[in-house]
Amino acid sequence: MTKYENLVPRFLKYVRKETRSDEESTTVPSTQNQVEFANELVLELNEIGLSNVRIAQKSSYVFATLPSNLQNDENVKKVGFISHIDTADFNAKNVSPQVIKNYDGQSEIKLGNSGYSLTIDEFPNLKNYKGDNLITTDGNTLLGADDKAGVTEIMTAVEYLVAHPEIKHGEIEVAFGPDEEIGTGADRFEVDEFGADMAYTVDGGPLGQLEYETFNAAQATIHFIGKDVHPSEAKGIMINALKLAVEFENHLPSAEVPEKTEGRQGFFHLLSINGTVDEAKMTYIIRDHDRNKFEERKQLVRNIVAKMNEQFDEDRVILDMKDQYYNMREVIEKDMTVVELAKKAMEDLDIKPLIAPVRGGTDGSKISFMGLPTPNLFAGPENMHARFEYVSEQTMEQATDVVLQIVKLVSEG
């Protein structure tokens, strides 16, 4: 019998809950489904036996505390673990996961009757899971292991500690938050109310990932104001907003896009384009690990806008650009204790820490700049945000082990 008998049933229950966030929404959380799921987590945390379980009014995070069971915890830091409840912008309705027992590490995995498959040729990381039980989609939706694997692992860890009071620990704080996938979830995070002295997001990918370096991130929305007249009378009058959008794209460096970059290389990523001759809109995300290069990328966008507007009597290219988050390494590298602790926890469990820059961000990116350094631990998912997502039961168990080992090390001081 597995050490964590509720882990897989809990995970399967969670992923069947549709909790996709909505970037167009003005509410917090951005979707009612997240509200409902958060309320269910509150009930579950109370059933497990945690204290001070509540939904924070400002951020809508679910907060809870597992009190210390040490006789003297005066010098023991309070450690926190954080995951997000929303899923990415891909079909998340009627998630129907399938479990592949004792995967042989080489066979094709058919995703239900969808016509899609996971193959070694396309997804070579499957070779790493020989002998594991894999949980996949049926090919019609994402799985939602990002980050319901993390929610599951944190919930399972505190449940285990409650059931095993012989394991000594200091005070533990847990948080489950909304809207990470749309980049707004941690904007209102209440560090003081959370109450942790140190924290981790459990929101990473494969076994061993330990991340404390993320992108600096901004989003740019560019509006193009055209002038639409009948094509037969257009000469010298028409201004085609769609062509302005194409012109803008052509001014950006063509090789600095996600599909042509890796590692610490930054990029401009065109997320959407729509419009007519009369008006068009493009949305980009801008990413770079280096803060100076990040600022240069934003300035390039401003320069292109200014140059394009020079050809008109009035501004017809309107830029709305805002920063989203920054590279948390700037904060964490000042005191690497929280990283070294997680690294030792993994090594104690014979897990090789994989420390590399994240080509993305986590809620920890923002929370770290709020004064609570928060690196990211692996949660297990592969191929996140789409129909090819999968996760290993054994990796989820090991992620839970790491949470417990961190708790043990913190309690030892």
JSON list of N, CA, C and O in Angstrom, two decimals, residues 209-216 262-265 288-290 327-329 354-362 376:
[
{"chain": "A", "resi": 209, "resn": "GLN", "atom": "N", "xyz": [13.16, 19.54, -9.69]},
{"chain": "A", "resi": 209, "resn": "GLN", "atom": "CA", "xyz": [13.23, 20.96, -10.01]},
{"chain": "A", "resi": 209, "resn": "GLN", "atom": "C", "xyz": [13.20, 21.81, -8.74]},
{"chain": "A", "resi": 209, "resn": "GLN", "atom": "O", "xyz": [12.36, 21.63, -7.86]},
{"chain": "A", "resi": 210, "resn": "LEU", "atom": "N", "xyz": [14.16, 22.71, -8.66]},
{"chain": "A", "resi": 210, "resn": "LEU", "atom": "CA", "xyz": [14.24, 23.68, -7.57]},
{"chain": "A", "resi": 210, "resn": "LEU", "atom": "C", "xyz": [14.61, 25.01, -8.22]},
{"chain": "A", "resi": 210, "resn": "LEU", "atom": "O", "xyz": [15.70, 25.16, -8.74]},
{"chain": "A", "resi": 211, "resn": "GLU", "atom": "N", "xyz": [13.70, 25.93, -8.18]},
{"chain": "A", "resi": 211, "resn": "GLU", "atom": "CA", "xyz": [13.83, 27.13, -9.01]},
{"chain": "A", "resi": 211, "resn": "GLU", "atom": "C", "xyz": [13.76, 28.40, -8.16]},
{"chain": "A", "resi": 211, "resn": "GLU", "atom": "O", "xyz": [12.83, 28.56, -7.36]},
{"chain": "A", "resi": 212, "resn": "TYR", "atom": "N", "xyz": [14.75, 29.26, -8.34]},
{"chain": "A", "resi": 212, "resn": "TYR", "atom": "CA", "xyz": [14.71, 30.55, -7.67]},
{"chain": "A", "resi": 212, "resn": "TYR", "atom": "C", "xyz": [15.06, 31.69, -8.62]},
{"chain": "A", "resi": 212, "resn": "TYR", "atom": "O", "xyz": [15.29, 32.81, -8.19]},
{"chain": "A", "resi": 213, "resn": "GLU", "atom": "N", "xyz": [15.09, 31.40, -9.91]},
{"chain": "A", "resi": 213, "resn": "GLU", "atom": "CA", "xyz": [15.36, 32.42, -10.91]},
{"chain": "A", "resi": 213, "resn": "GLU", "atom": "C", "xyz": [14.27, 32.36, -11.98]},
{"chain": "A", "resi": 213, "resn": "GLU", "atom": "O", "xyz": [14.09, 31.33, -12.63]},
{"chain": "A", "resi": 214, "resn": "THR", "atom": "N", "xyz": [13.54, 33.44, -12.14]},
{"chain": "A", "resi": 214, "resn": "THR", "atom": "CA", "xyz": [12.44, 33.49, -13.10]},
{"chain": "A", "resi": 214, "resn": "THR", "atom": "C", "xyz": [12.68, 34.62, -14.10]},
{"chain": "A", "resi": 214, "resn": "THR", "atom": "O", "xyz": [13.61, 35.40, -13.97]},
{"chain": "A", "resi": 215, "resn": "PHE", "atom": "N", "xyz": [11.82, 34.69, -15.07]},
{"chain": "A", "resi": 215, "resn": "PHE", "atom": "CA", "xyz": [11.85, 35.82, -15.99]},
{"chain": "A", "resi": 215, "resn": "PHE", "atom": "C", "xyz": [11.46, 37.11, -15.26]},
{"chain": "A", "resi": 215, "resn": "PHE", "atom": "O", "xyz": [10.77, 37.08, -14.23]},
{"chain": "A", "resi": 216, "resn": "ASN", "atom": "N", "xyz": [11.90, 38.23, -15.80]},
{"chain": "A", "resi": 216, "resn": "ASN", "atom": "CA", "xyz": [11.22, 39.50, -15.61]},
{"chain": "A", "resi": 216, "resn": "ASN", "atom": "C", "xyz": [10.14, 39.54, -16.70]},
{"chain": "A", "resi": 216, "resn": "ASN", "atom": "O", "xyz": [10.39, 39.12, -17.83]},
{"chain": "A", "resi": 262, "resn": "GLU", "atom": "N", "xyz": [15.96, 29.62, -25.76]},
{"chain": "A", "resi": 262, "resn": "GLU", "atom": "CA", "xyz": [16.03, 28.66, -24.67]},
{"chain": "A", "resi": 262, "resn": "GLU", "atom": "C", "xyz": [16.86, 29.24, -23.55]},
{"chain": "A", "resi": 262, "resn": "GLU", "atom": "O", "xyz": [17.47, 30.30, -23.68]},
{"chain": "A", "resi": 263, "resn": "GLY", "atom": "N", "xyz": [16.89, 28.51, -22.41]},
{"chain": "A", "resi": 263, "resn": "GLY", "atom": "CA", "xyz": [17.72, 28.93, -21.29]},
{"chain": "A", "resi": 263, "resn": "GLY", "atom": "C", "xyz": [17.39, 30.33, -20.81]},
{"chain": "A", "resi": 263, "resn": "GLY", "atom": "O", "xyz": [16.25, 30.67, -20.53]},
{"chain": "A", "resi": 264, "resn": "ARG", "atom": "N", "xyz": [18.42, 31.18, -20.75]},
{"chain": "A", "resi": 264, "resn": "ARG", "atom": "CA", "xyz": [18.23, 32.55, -20.28]},
{"chain": "A", "resi": 264, "resn": "ARG", "atom": "C", "xyz": [17.94, 33.53, -21.42]},
{"chain": "A", "resi": 264, "resn": "ARG", "atom": "O", "xyz": [17.95, 34.74, -21.20]},
{"chain": "A", "resi": 265, "resn": "GLN", "atom": "N", "xyz": [17.71, 33.04, -22.60]},
{"chain": "A", "resi": 265, "resn": "GLN", "atom": "CA", "xyz": [17.40, 33.93, -23.72]},
{"chain": "A", "resi": 265, "resn": "GLN", "atom": "C", "xyz": [15.98, 34.46, -23.59]},
{"chain": "A", "resi": 265, "resn": "GLN", "atom": "O", "xyz": [15.03, 33.71, -23.42]},
{"chain": "A", "resi": 288, "resn": "ASP", "atom": "N", "xyz": [12.57, 38.40, -20.06]},
{"chain": "A", "resi": 288, "resn": "ASP", "atom": "CA", "xyz": [14.03, 38.28, -20.01]},
{"chain": "A", "resi": 288, "resn": "ASP", "atom": "C", "xyz": [14.46, 38.07, -18.56]},
{"chain": "A", "resi": 288, "resn": "ASP", "atom": "O", "xyz": [13.88, 38.66, -17.65]},
{"chain": "A", "resi": 289, "resn": "HIS", "atom": "N", "xyz": [15.48, 37.21, -18.36]},
{"chain": "A", "resi": 289, "resn": "HIS", "atom": "CA", "xyz": [15.98, 36.99, -17.01]},
{"chain": "A", "resi": 289, "resn": "HIS", "atom": "C", "xyz": [16.81, 38.17, -16.52]},
{"chain": "A", "resi": 289, "resn": "HIS", "atom": "O", "xyz": [16.83, 38.47, -15.32]},
{"chain": "A", "resi": 290, "resn": "ASP", "atom": "N", "xyz": [17.52, 38.83, -17.42]},
{"chain": "A", "resi": 290, "resn": "ASP", "atom": "CA", "xyz": [18.38, 39.94, -17.07]},
{"chain": "A", "resi": 290, "resn": "ASP", "atom": "C", "xyz": [17.55, 41.23, -17.01]},
{"chain": "A", "resi": 290, "resn": "ASP", "atom": "O", "xyz": [16.87, 41.58, -17.98]},
{"chain": "A", "resi": 327, "resn": "ASN", "atom": "N", "xyz": [12.31, 38.98, -11.69]},
{"chain": "A", "resi": 327, "resn": "ASN", "atom": "CA", "xyz": [13.14, 37.81, -11.40]},
{"chain": "A", "resi": 327, "resn": "ASN", "atom": "C", "xyz": [13.41, 37.75, -9.90]},
{"chain": "A", "resi": 327, "resn": "ASN", "atom": "O", "xyz": [14.12, 38.57, -9.33]},
{"chain": "A", "resi": 328, "resn": "MET", "atom": "N", "xyz": [12.83, 36.72, -9.24]},
{"chain": "A", "resi": 328, "resn": "MET", "atom": "CA", "xyz": [12.94, 36.64, -7.78]},
{"chain": "A", "resi": 328, "resn": "MET", "atom": "C", "xyz": [14.37, 36.38, -7.31]},
{"chain": "A", "resi": 328, "resn": "MET", "atom": "O", "xyz": [14.66, 36.51, -6.12]},
{"chain": "A", "resi": 329, "resn": "ARG", "atom": "N", "xyz": [15.26, 36.03, -8.22]},
{"chain": "A", "resi": 329, "resn": "ARG", "atom": "CA", "xyz": [16.65, 35.84, -7.83]},
{"chain": "A", "resi": 329, "resn": "ARG", "atom": "C", "xyz": [17.21, 37.10, -7.18]},
{"chain": "A", "resi": 329, "resn": "ARG", "atom": "O", "xyz": [18.05, 37.01, -6.28]},
{"chain": "A", "resi": 354, "resn": "LEU", "atom": "N", "xyz": [17.58, 19.83, -9.39]},
{"chain": "A", "resi": 354, "resn": "LEU", "atom": "CA", "xyz": [17.78, 20.39, -10.73]},
{"chain": "A", "resi": 354, "resn": "LEU", "atom": "C", "xyz": [17.52, 21.88, -10.65]},
{"chain": "A", "resi": 354, "resn": "LEU", "atom": "O", "xyz": [16.37, 22.32, -10.64]},
{"chain": "A", "resi": 355, "resn": "ILE", "atom": "N", "xyz": [18.61, 22.64, -10.55]},
{"chain": "A", "resi": 355, "resn": "ILE", "atom": "CA", "xyz": [18.49, 24.08, -10.38]},
{"chain": "A", "resi": 355, "resn": "ILE", "atom": "C", "xyz": [18.77, 24.76, -11.72]},
{"chain": "A", "resi": 355, "resn": "ILE", "atom": "O", "xyz": [19.86, 24.65, -12.27]},
{"chain": "A", "resi": 356, "resn": "ALA", "atom": "N", "xyz": [17.78, 25.44, -12.25]},
{"chain": "A", "resi": 356, "resn": "ALA", "atom": "CA", "xyz": [17.90, 26.09, -13.54]},
{"chain": "A", "resi": 356, "resn": "ALA", "atom": "C", "xyz": [16.92, 27.25, -13.58]},
{"chain": "A", "resi": 356, "resn": "ALA", "atom": "O", "xyz": [15.92, 27.26, -12.85]},
{"chain": "A", "resi": 357, "resn": "PRO", "atom": "N", "xyz": [17.17, 28.25, -14.43]},
{"chain": "A", "resi": 357, "resn": "PRO", "atom": "CA", "xyz": [16.22, 29.37, -14.53]},
{"chain": "A", "resi": 357, "resn": "PRO", "atom": "C", "xyz": [14.89, 28.93, -15.11]},
{"chain": "A", "resi": 357, "resn": "PRO", "atom": "O", "xyz": [14.83, 28.09, -16.01]},
{"chain": "A", "resi": 358, "resn": "VAL", "atom": "N", "xyz": [13.83, 29.49, -14.56]},
{"chain": "A", "resi": 358, "resn": "VAL", "atom": "CA", "xyz": [12.48, 29.19, -15.05]},
{"chain": "A", "resi": 358, "resn": "VAL", "atom": "C", "xyz": [12.19, 30.05, -16.27]},
{"chain": "A", "resi": 358, "resn": "VAL", "atom": "O", "xyz": [12.37, 31.27, -16.23]},
{"chain": "A", "resi": 359, "resn": "ARG", "atom": "N", "xyz": [11.76, 29.45, -17.34]},
{"chain": "A", "resi": 359, "resn": "ARG", "atom": "CA", "xyz": [11.31, 30.23, -18.50]},
{"chain": "A", "resi": 359, "resn": "ARG", "atom": "C", "xyz": [9.82, 30.55, -18.30]},
{"chain": "A", "resi": 359, "resn": "ARG", "atom": "O", "xyz": [8.94, 30.12, -19.04]},
{"chain": "A", "resi": 360, "resn": "GLY", "atom": "N", "xyz": [9.59, 31.28, -17.26]},
{"chain": "A", "resi": 360, "resn": "GLY", "atom": "CA", "xyz": [8.24, 31.65, -16.87]},
{"chain": "A", "resi": 360, "resn": "GLY", "atom": "C", "xyz": [8.32, 32.31, -15.51]},
{"chain": "A", "resi": 360, "resn": "GLY", "atom": "O", "xyz": [9.36, 32.84, -15.12]},
{"chain": "A", "resi": 361, "resn": "GLY", "atom": "N", "xyz": [7.23, 32.25, -14.78]},
{"chain": "A", "resi": 361, "resn": "GLY", "atom": "CA", "xyz": [7.20, 32.82, -13.44]},
{"chain": "A", "resi": 361, "resn": "GLY", "atom": "C", "xyz": [6.28, 32.01, -12.55]},
{"chain": "A", "resi": 361, "resn": "GLY", "atom": "O", "xyz": [5.55, 31.14, -13.01]},
{"chain": "A", "resi": 362, "resn": "THR", "atom": "N", "xyz": [6.35, 32.28, -11.27]},
{"chain": "A", "resi": 362, "resn": "THR", "atom": "CA", "xyz": [5.45, 31.65, -10.31]},
{"chain": "A", "resi": 362, "resn": "THR", "atom": "C", "xyz": [4.89, 32.75, -9.41]},
{"chain": "A", "resi": 362, "resn": "THR", "atom": "O", "xyz": [5.35, 33.89, -9.44]},
{"chain": "A", "resi": 376, "resn": "ASN", "atom": "N", "xyz": [10.65, 27.87, -5.82]},
{"chain": "A", "resi": 376, "resn": "ASN", "atom": "CA", "xyz": [9.64, 26.96, -6.35]},
{"chain": "A", "resi": 376, "resn": "ASN", "atom": "C", "xyz": [10.14, 25.52, -6.31]},
{"chain": "A", "resi": 376, "resn": "ASN", "atom": "O", "xyz": [11.25, 25.22, -6.75]}
]
